[in-house]
PDB file of C-alpha atoms in Angstrom:
ATOM      1  CA  ARG A  93    -181.000  22.744 164.180  1.00  0.00           C
ATOM      2  CA  LYS A  94    -181.918  26.320 164.974  1.00  0.00           C
ATOM      3  CA  ILE A  95    -183.396  26.681 168.476  1.00  0.00           C
ATOM      4  CA  LEU A  96    -184.669  29.488 170.647  1.00  0.00           C
ATOM      5  CA  ILE A  97    -185.174  29.594 174.329  1.00  0.00           C
ATOM      6  CA  ILE A  98    -187.180  32.852 175.239  1.00  0.00           C
ATOM      7  CA  THR A  99    -187.030  32.942 179.171  1.00  0.00           C
ATOM      8  CA  PRO A 100    -187.177  35.426 181.886  1.00  0.00           C
ATOM      9  CA  ALA A 101    -183.869  36.984 182.435  1.00  0.00           C
ATOM     10  CA  ASN A 102    -183.192  35.521 185.591  1.00  0.00           C
ATOM     11  CA  LEU A 103    -183.826  31.802 184.305  1.00  0.00           C
ATOM     12  CA  ARG A 104    -181.333  32.160 181.173  1.00  0.00           C
ATOM     13  CA  LYS A 105    -177.976  30.579 183.417  1.00  0.00           C
ATOM     14  CA  GLN A 106    -180.635  27.806 184.530  1.00  0.00           C
ATOM     15  CA  TRP A 107    -181.793  26.949 181.463  1.00  0.00           C
ATOM     16  CA  HIS A 108    -178.374  26.735 180.148  1.00  0.00           C
ATOM     17  CA  GLN A 109    -177.597  24.514 182.815  1.00  0.00           C
ATOM     18  CA  GLU A 110    -179.969  22.127 182.667  1.00  0.00           C
ATOM     19  CA  LEU A 111    -179.394  21.962 178.629  1.00  0.00           C
ATOM     20  CA  ILE A 112    -176.065  20.802 179.684  1.00  0.00           C
ATOM     21  CA  ASP A 113    -176.876  18.492 182.323  1.00  0.00           C
ATOM     22  CA  LYS A 114    -180.174  16.584 180.977  1.00  0.00           C
ATOM     23  CA  PHE A 115    -178.959  17.122 177.028  1.00  0.00           C
ATOM     24  CA  GLY A 116    -175.586  17.474 176.564  1.00  0.00           C
ATOM     25  CA  LEU A 117    -176.573  20.496 174.816  1.00  0.00           C
ATOM     26  CA  HIS A 118    -173.967  23.552 175.100  1.00  0.00           C
ATOM     27  CA  ALA A 119    -176.355  26.454 174.155  1.00  0.00           C
ATOM     28  CA  THR A 120    -175.587  30.534 173.821  1.00  0.00           C
ATOM     29  CA  ILE A 121    -176.996  33.012 176.015  1.00  0.00           C
ATOM     30  CA  LEU A 122    -177.390  36.141 173.912  1.00  0.00           C
ATOM     31  CA  GLU A 123    -177.520  39.491 175.762  1.00  0.00           C
ATOM     32  CA  ALA A 124    -176.734  43.009 174.717  1.00  0.00           C
ATOM     33  CA  LYS A 125    -173.133  42.657 175.491  1.00  0.00           C
ATOM     34  CA  ASN A 126    -172.286  39.683 173.622  1.00  0.00           C
ATOM     35  CA  TYR A 127    -174.792  40.453 170.734  1.00  0.00           C
ATOM     36  CA  ASN A 128    -173.028  43.931 170.406  1.00  0.00           C
ATOM     37  CA  ALA A 129    -169.602  42.236 170.198  1.00  0.00           C
ATOM     38  CA  ILE A 130    -170.799  39.801 167.642  1.00  0.00           C
ATOM     39  CA  VAL A 131    -171.951  42.649 165.507  1.00  0.00           C
ATOM     40  CA  LYS A 132    -168.926  44.338 165.581  1.00  0.00           C
ATOM     41  CA  ALA A 133    -166.645  41.355 164.762  1.00  0.00           C
ATOM     42  CA  GLY A 134    -168.570  41.438 161.691  1.00  0.00           C
ATOM     43  CA  ASN A 135    -171.475  38.835 162.013  1.00  0.00           C
ATOM     44  CA  LYS A 136    -174.583  40.485 160.869  1.00  0.00           C
ATOM     45  CA  LYS A 137    -176.813  37.795 162.179  1.00  0.00           C
ATOM     46  CA  PRO A 138    -175.902  37.124 166.022  1.00  0.00           C
ATOM     47  CA  PHE A 139    -179.086  34.745 166.265  1.00  0.00           C
ATOM     48  CA  GLU A 140    -177.312  32.758 163.373  1.00  0.00           C
ATOM     49  CA  GLN A 141    -175.438  30.031 165.818  1.00  0.00           C
ATOM     50  CA  ASP A 142    -174.709  26.521 165.980  1.00  0.00           C
ATOM     51  CA  THR A 143    -176.085  25.909 169.303  1.00  0.00           C
ATOM     52  CA  PRO A 144    -179.249  26.663 170.740  1.00  0.00           C
ATOM     53  CA  ILE A 145    -179.915  30.310 171.621  1.00  0.00           C
ATOM     54  CA  ILE A 146    -181.118  31.617 174.968  1.00  0.00           C
ATOM     55  CA  CYS A 147    -182.654  35.037 175.599  1.00  0.00           C
ATOM     56  CA  SER A 148    -184.773  36.938 177.807  1.00  0.00           C
ATOM     57  CA  TYR A 149    -188.578  38.029 176.834  1.00  0.00           C
ATOM     58  CA  GLN A 150    -187.103  41.972 176.624  1.00  0.00           C
ATOM     59  CA  PHE A 151    -184.330  41.743 174.524  1.00  0.00           C
ATOM     60  CA  ALA A 152    -186.284  39.162 172.107  1.00  0.00           C
ATOM     61  CA  LYS A 153    -188.576  41.878 172.014  1.00  0.00           C
ATOM     62  CA  SER A 154    -185.653  44.284 171.359  1.00  0.00           C
ATOM     63  CA  LYS A 155    -184.266  42.352 168.211  1.00  0.00           C
ATOM     64  CA  SER A 156    -187.520  41.107 167.114  1.00  0.00           C
ATOM     65  CA  LYS A 157    -186.484  42.186 163.468  1.00  0.00           C
ATOM     66  CA  ASP A 158    -183.315  39.566 163.588  1.00  0.00           C
ATOM     67  CA  LEU A 159    -185.817  36.672 165.042  1.00  0.00           C
ATOM     68  CA  GLU A 160    -188.207  37.119 162.050  1.00  0.00           C
ATOM     69  CA  GLU A 161    -185.043  36.443 159.799  1.00  0.00           C
ATOM     70  CA  ILE A 162    -184.013  33.396 161.061  1.00  0.00           C
ATOM     71  CA  ASP A 163    -185.835  30.081 160.363  1.00  0.00           C
ATOM     72  CA  TRP A 164    -186.197  28.726 163.487  1.00  0.00           C
ATOM     73  CA  ASP A 165    -186.658  25.030 164.058  1.00  0.00           C
ATOM     74  CA  LEU A 166    -188.251  25.138 167.487  1.00  0.00           C
ATOM     75  CA  VAL A 167    -188.792  28.021 169.748  1.00  0.00           C
ATOM     76  CA  VAL A 168    -189.962  27.367 173.721  1.00  0.00           C
ATOM     77  CA  MET A 169    -191.262  30.369 175.566  1.00  0.00           C
ATOM     78  CA  ASP A 170    -191.116  29.378 179.104  1.00  0.00           C
ATOM     79  CA  GLU A 171    -192.982  31.011 181.863  1.00  0.00           C
ATOM     80  CA  ALA A 172    -195.137  31.645 179.023  1.00  0.00           C
ATOM     81  CA  HIS A 173    -197.755  32.747 181.134  1.00  0.00           C
ATOM     82  CA  ARG A 174    -196.692  36.234 180.526  1.00  0.00           C
ATOM     83  CA  LEU A 175    -198.010  35.927 176.999  1.00  0.00           C
ATOM     84  CA  ARG A 176    -201.531  35.102 177.706  1.00  0.00           C
ATOM     85  CA  ASN A 177    -202.788  38.631 177.440  1.00  0.00           C
ATOM     86  CA  VAL A 178    -201.050  38.983 173.834  1.00  0.00           C
ATOM     87  CA  TYR A 179    -204.976  39.584 172.651  1.00  0.00           C
ATOM     88  CA  LYS A 180    -204.828  43.389 174.833  1.00  0.00           C
ATOM     89  CA  THR A 181    -203.003  46.225 173.045  1.00  0.00           C
ATOM     90  CA  ASN A 182    -201.213  47.172 176.032  1.00  0.00           C
ATOM     91  CA  ASN A 183    -198.781  43.866 175.816  1.00  0.00           C
ATOM     92  CA  VAL A 184    -196.063  44.921 174.085  1.00  0.00           C
ATOM     93  CA  ILE A 185    -194.056  42.579 174.293  1.00  0.00           C
ATOM     94  CA  GLY A 186    -196.180  39.638 173.364  1.00  0.00           C
ATOM     95  CA  LYS A 187    -197.512  41.233 170.106  1.00  0.00           C
ATOM     96  CA  THR A 188    -194.082  42.186 169.234  1.00  0.00           C
ATOM     97  CA  LEU A 189    -193.070  38.429 169.923  1.00  0.00           C
ATOM     98  CA  LYS A 190    -196.175  37.157 168.213  1.00  0.00           C
ATOM     99  CA  GLU A 191    -195.291  38.870 165.172  1.00  0.00           C
ATOM    100  CA  ALA A 192    -191.831  38.093 164.958  1.00  0.00           C
ATOM    101  CA  LEU A 193    -192.212  34.166 165.314  1.00  0.00           C
ATOM    102  CA  THR A 194    -195.276  34.006 162.826  1.00  0.00           C
ATOM    103  CA  HIS A 195    -193.481  31.747 160.458  1.00  0.00           C
ATOM    104  CA  VAL A 196    -192.115  29.625 163.330  1.00  0.00           C
ATOM    105  CA  HIS A 197    -194.522  26.594 162.651  1.00  0.00           C
ATOM    106  CA  SER A 198    -192.586  24.631 165.970  1.00  0.00           C
ATOM    107  CA  LYS A 199    -193.219  26.109 169.169  1.00  0.00           C
ATOM    108  CA  ILE A 200    -193.431  25.156 172.680  1.00  0.00           C
ATOM    109  CA  LEU A 201    -195.059  27.515 175.625  1.00  0.00           C
ATOM    110  CA  LEU A 202    -194.322  26.392 179.036  1.00  0.00           C
ATOM    111  CA  THR A 203    -196.384  27.594 181.750  1.00  0.00           C
ATOM    112  CA  ALA A 204    -197.643  26.126 185.287  1.00  0.00           C
ATOM    113  CA  THR A 205    -200.044  29.010 186.014  1.00  0.00           C
ATOM    114  CA  PRO A 206    -201.479  29.426 182.616  1.00  0.00           C
ATOM    115  CA  LEU A 207    -204.759  31.001 183.571  1.00  0.00           C
ATOM    116  CA  GLN A 208    -205.829  33.005 186.323  1.00  0.00           C
ATOM    117  CA  ASN A 209    -208.487  34.826 185.346  1.00  0.00           C
ATOM    118  CA  SER A 210    -210.663  34.130 182.074  1.00  0.00           C
ATOM    119  CA  LEU A 211    -210.954  32.206 179.421  1.00  0.00           C
ATOM    120  CA  LEU A 212    -209.464  34.479 177.037  1.00  0.00           C
ATOM    121  CA  GLU A 213    -205.933  34.368 178.854  1.00  0.00           C
ATOM    122  CA  LEU A 214    -206.174  30.760 176.805  1.00  0.00           C
ATOM    123  CA  TYR A 215    -207.191  32.264 173.703  1.00  0.00           C
ATOM    124  CA  GLY A 216    -204.031  34.432 174.457  1.00  0.00           C
ATOM    125  CA  LEU A 217    -201.600  31.509 174.651  1.00  0.00           C
ATOM    126  CA  VAL A 218    -203.061  29.519 172.010  1.00  0.00           C
ATOM    127  CA  SER A 219    -202.956  32.634 169.297  1.00  0.00           C
ATOM    128  CA  MET A 220    -199.328  32.528 169.997  1.00  0.00           C
ATOM    129  CA  ILE A 221    -199.098  28.949 168.893  1.00  0.00           C
ATOM    130  CA  ASP A 222    -201.521  29.231 165.777  1.00  0.00           C
ATOM    131  CA  ASP A 223    -203.891  31.931 165.263  1.00  0.00           C
ATOM    132  CA  ARG A 224    -206.466  29.576 163.033  1.00  0.00           C
ATOM    133  CA  VAL A 225    -207.087  27.577 166.128  1.00  0.00           C
ATOM    134  CA  PHE A 226    -210.059  29.739 167.685  1.00  0.00           C
ATOM    135  CA  GLY A 227    -210.007  32.495 165.064  1.00  0.00           C
ATOM    136  CA  ASP A 228    -210.436  36.137 166.122  1.00  0.00           C
ATOM    137  CA  ILE A 229    -211.290  37.137 169.512  1.00  0.00           C
ATOM    138  CA  ASP A 230    -214.932  37.775 168.700  1.00  0.00           C
ATOM    139  CA  SER A 231    -215.672  34.239 167.282  1.00  0.00           C
ATOM    140  CA  PHE A 232    -213.900  33.001 170.558  1.00  0.00           C
ATOM    141  CA  ARG A 233    -215.670  34.675 172.814  1.00  0.00           C
ATOM    142  CA  SER A 234    -219.241  33.969 170.892  1.00  0.00           C
ATOM    143  CA  GLN A 235    -218.294  30.190 171.186  1.00  0.00           C
ATOM    144  CA  PHE A 236    -216.823  30.063 174.286  1.00  0.00           C
ATOM    145  CA  SER A 237    -217.331  32.913 176.635  1.00  0.00           C
ATOM    146  CA  GLY A 238    -220.510  33.440 179.212  1.00  0.00           C
ATOM    147  CA  ALA A 239    -222.225  30.631 180.622  1.00  0.00           C
ATOM    148  CA  GLY A 240    -220.991  27.856 178.524  1.00  0.00           C
ATOM    149  CA  SER A 241    -222.693  24.603 177.684  1.00  0.00           C
ATOM    150  CA  LYS A 242    -221.399  21.163 177.877  1.00  0.00           C
ATOM    151  CA  ASN A 243    -221.275  21.059 174.024  1.00  0.00           C
ATOM    152  CA  SER A 244    -219.208  23.911 174.164  1.00  0.00           C
ATOM    153  CA  PHE A 245    -216.727  22.613 176.902  1.00  0.00           C
ATOM    154  CA  GLU A 246    -216.372  19.603 174.329  1.00  0.00           C
ATOM    155  CA  SER A 247    -215.826  21.678 171.319  1.00  0.00           C
ATOM    156  CA  LEU A 248    -213.197  23.877 173.201  1.00  0.00           C
ATOM    157  CA  ARG A 249    -211.413  20.718 174.576  1.00  0.00           C
ATOM    158  CA  ALA A 250    -211.414  19.078 170.932  1.00  0.00           C
ATOM    159  CA  ARG A 251    -209.791  22.371 169.587  1.00  0.00           C
ATOM    160  CA  LEU A 252    -207.052  22.515 172.194  1.00  0.00           C
ATOM    161  CA  SER A 253    -206.753  18.740 172.057  1.00  0.00           C
ATOM    162  CA  SER A 254    -204.300  19.718 168.923  1.00  0.00           C
ATOM    163  CA  VAL A 255    -202.253  22.105 170.383  1.00  0.00           C
ATOM    164  CA  CYS A 256    -202.037  21.486 174.326  1.00  0.00           C
ATOM    165  CA  GLN A 257    -200.609  18.758 176.913  1.00  0.00           C
ATOM    166  CA  ARG A 258    -201.152  19.385 180.200  1.00  0.00           C
ATOM    167  CA  THR A 259    -199.244  17.243 182.758  1.00  0.00           C
ATOM    168  CA  LEU A 260    -200.457  17.258 186.273  1.00  0.00           C
ATOM    169  CA  ARG A 261    -197.774  16.563 189.436  1.00  0.00           C
ATOM    170  CA  ARG A 262    -199.300  13.127 189.929  1.00  0.00           C
ATOM    171  CA  GLN A 263    -198.168  12.574 186.468  1.00  0.00           C
ATOM    172  CA  VAL A 264    -194.601  13.272 187.147  1.00  0.00           C
ATOM    173  CA  GLN A 265    -193.948  12.442 190.768  1.00  0.00           C
ATOM    174  CA  PRO A 266    -192.395   9.101 189.883  1.00  0.00           C
ATOM    175  CA  TYR A 267    -189.839  10.952 187.998  1.00  0.00           C
ATOM    176  CA  VAL A 268    -189.448  14.155 189.599  1.00  0.00           C
ATOM    177  CA  ALA A 269    -188.706  14.820 193.636  1.00  0.00           C
ATOM    178  CA  TYR A 270    -191.165  17.366 195.157  1.00  0.00           C
ATOM    179  CA  THR A 271    -189.963  19.066 198.427  1.00  0.00           C
ATOM    180  CA  ALA A 272    -192.675  17.770 201.050  1.00  0.00           C
ATOM    181  CA  ARG A 273    -194.137  20.670 202.622  1.00  0.00           C
ATOM    182  CA  ARG A 274    -196.031  21.052 205.931  1.00  0.00           C
ATOM    183  CA  ALA A 275    -197.666  24.161 207.048  1.00  0.00           C
ATOM    184  CA  ILE A 276    -196.949  24.655 210.743  1.00  0.00           C
TER     185      ILE A 276
END
């Protein structure tokens, strides 16, 4: 299976180790140095590997044409809140990745901090997965921005149900040992 994991550069090795420890999967961390070595060795498609590929957001953006050429079975984007403003013209990484991965049907966006300022950030994240969920930004604004009624919130919740899974801390506490923090 063709799996791509895009993560902040400082989390690439952690993802690599977690895939080994939790799933027994050996992945390839792709970065400029080994990418260039693979190309120099004659492989014109360095992303075409038999293992999951892990790369940074910056690297993925710089190799967006390569990403378009692969029929990915799954793309995982960690710390996806970085993409929440993809609808804004100045979010170059988000826009580039959205366009490069449009053909991918299975995408997972992972984030612990999805929304901070407005519902438009939710629009941005969902549009990374599927542009058709909310339509264009003007349609989203007219339906869900502003004061909002109970009906509009229910409609929003219904539309999100097919693309969003929110997991609360209390739901995973039986499986994850959280550090007890006490303010002194």
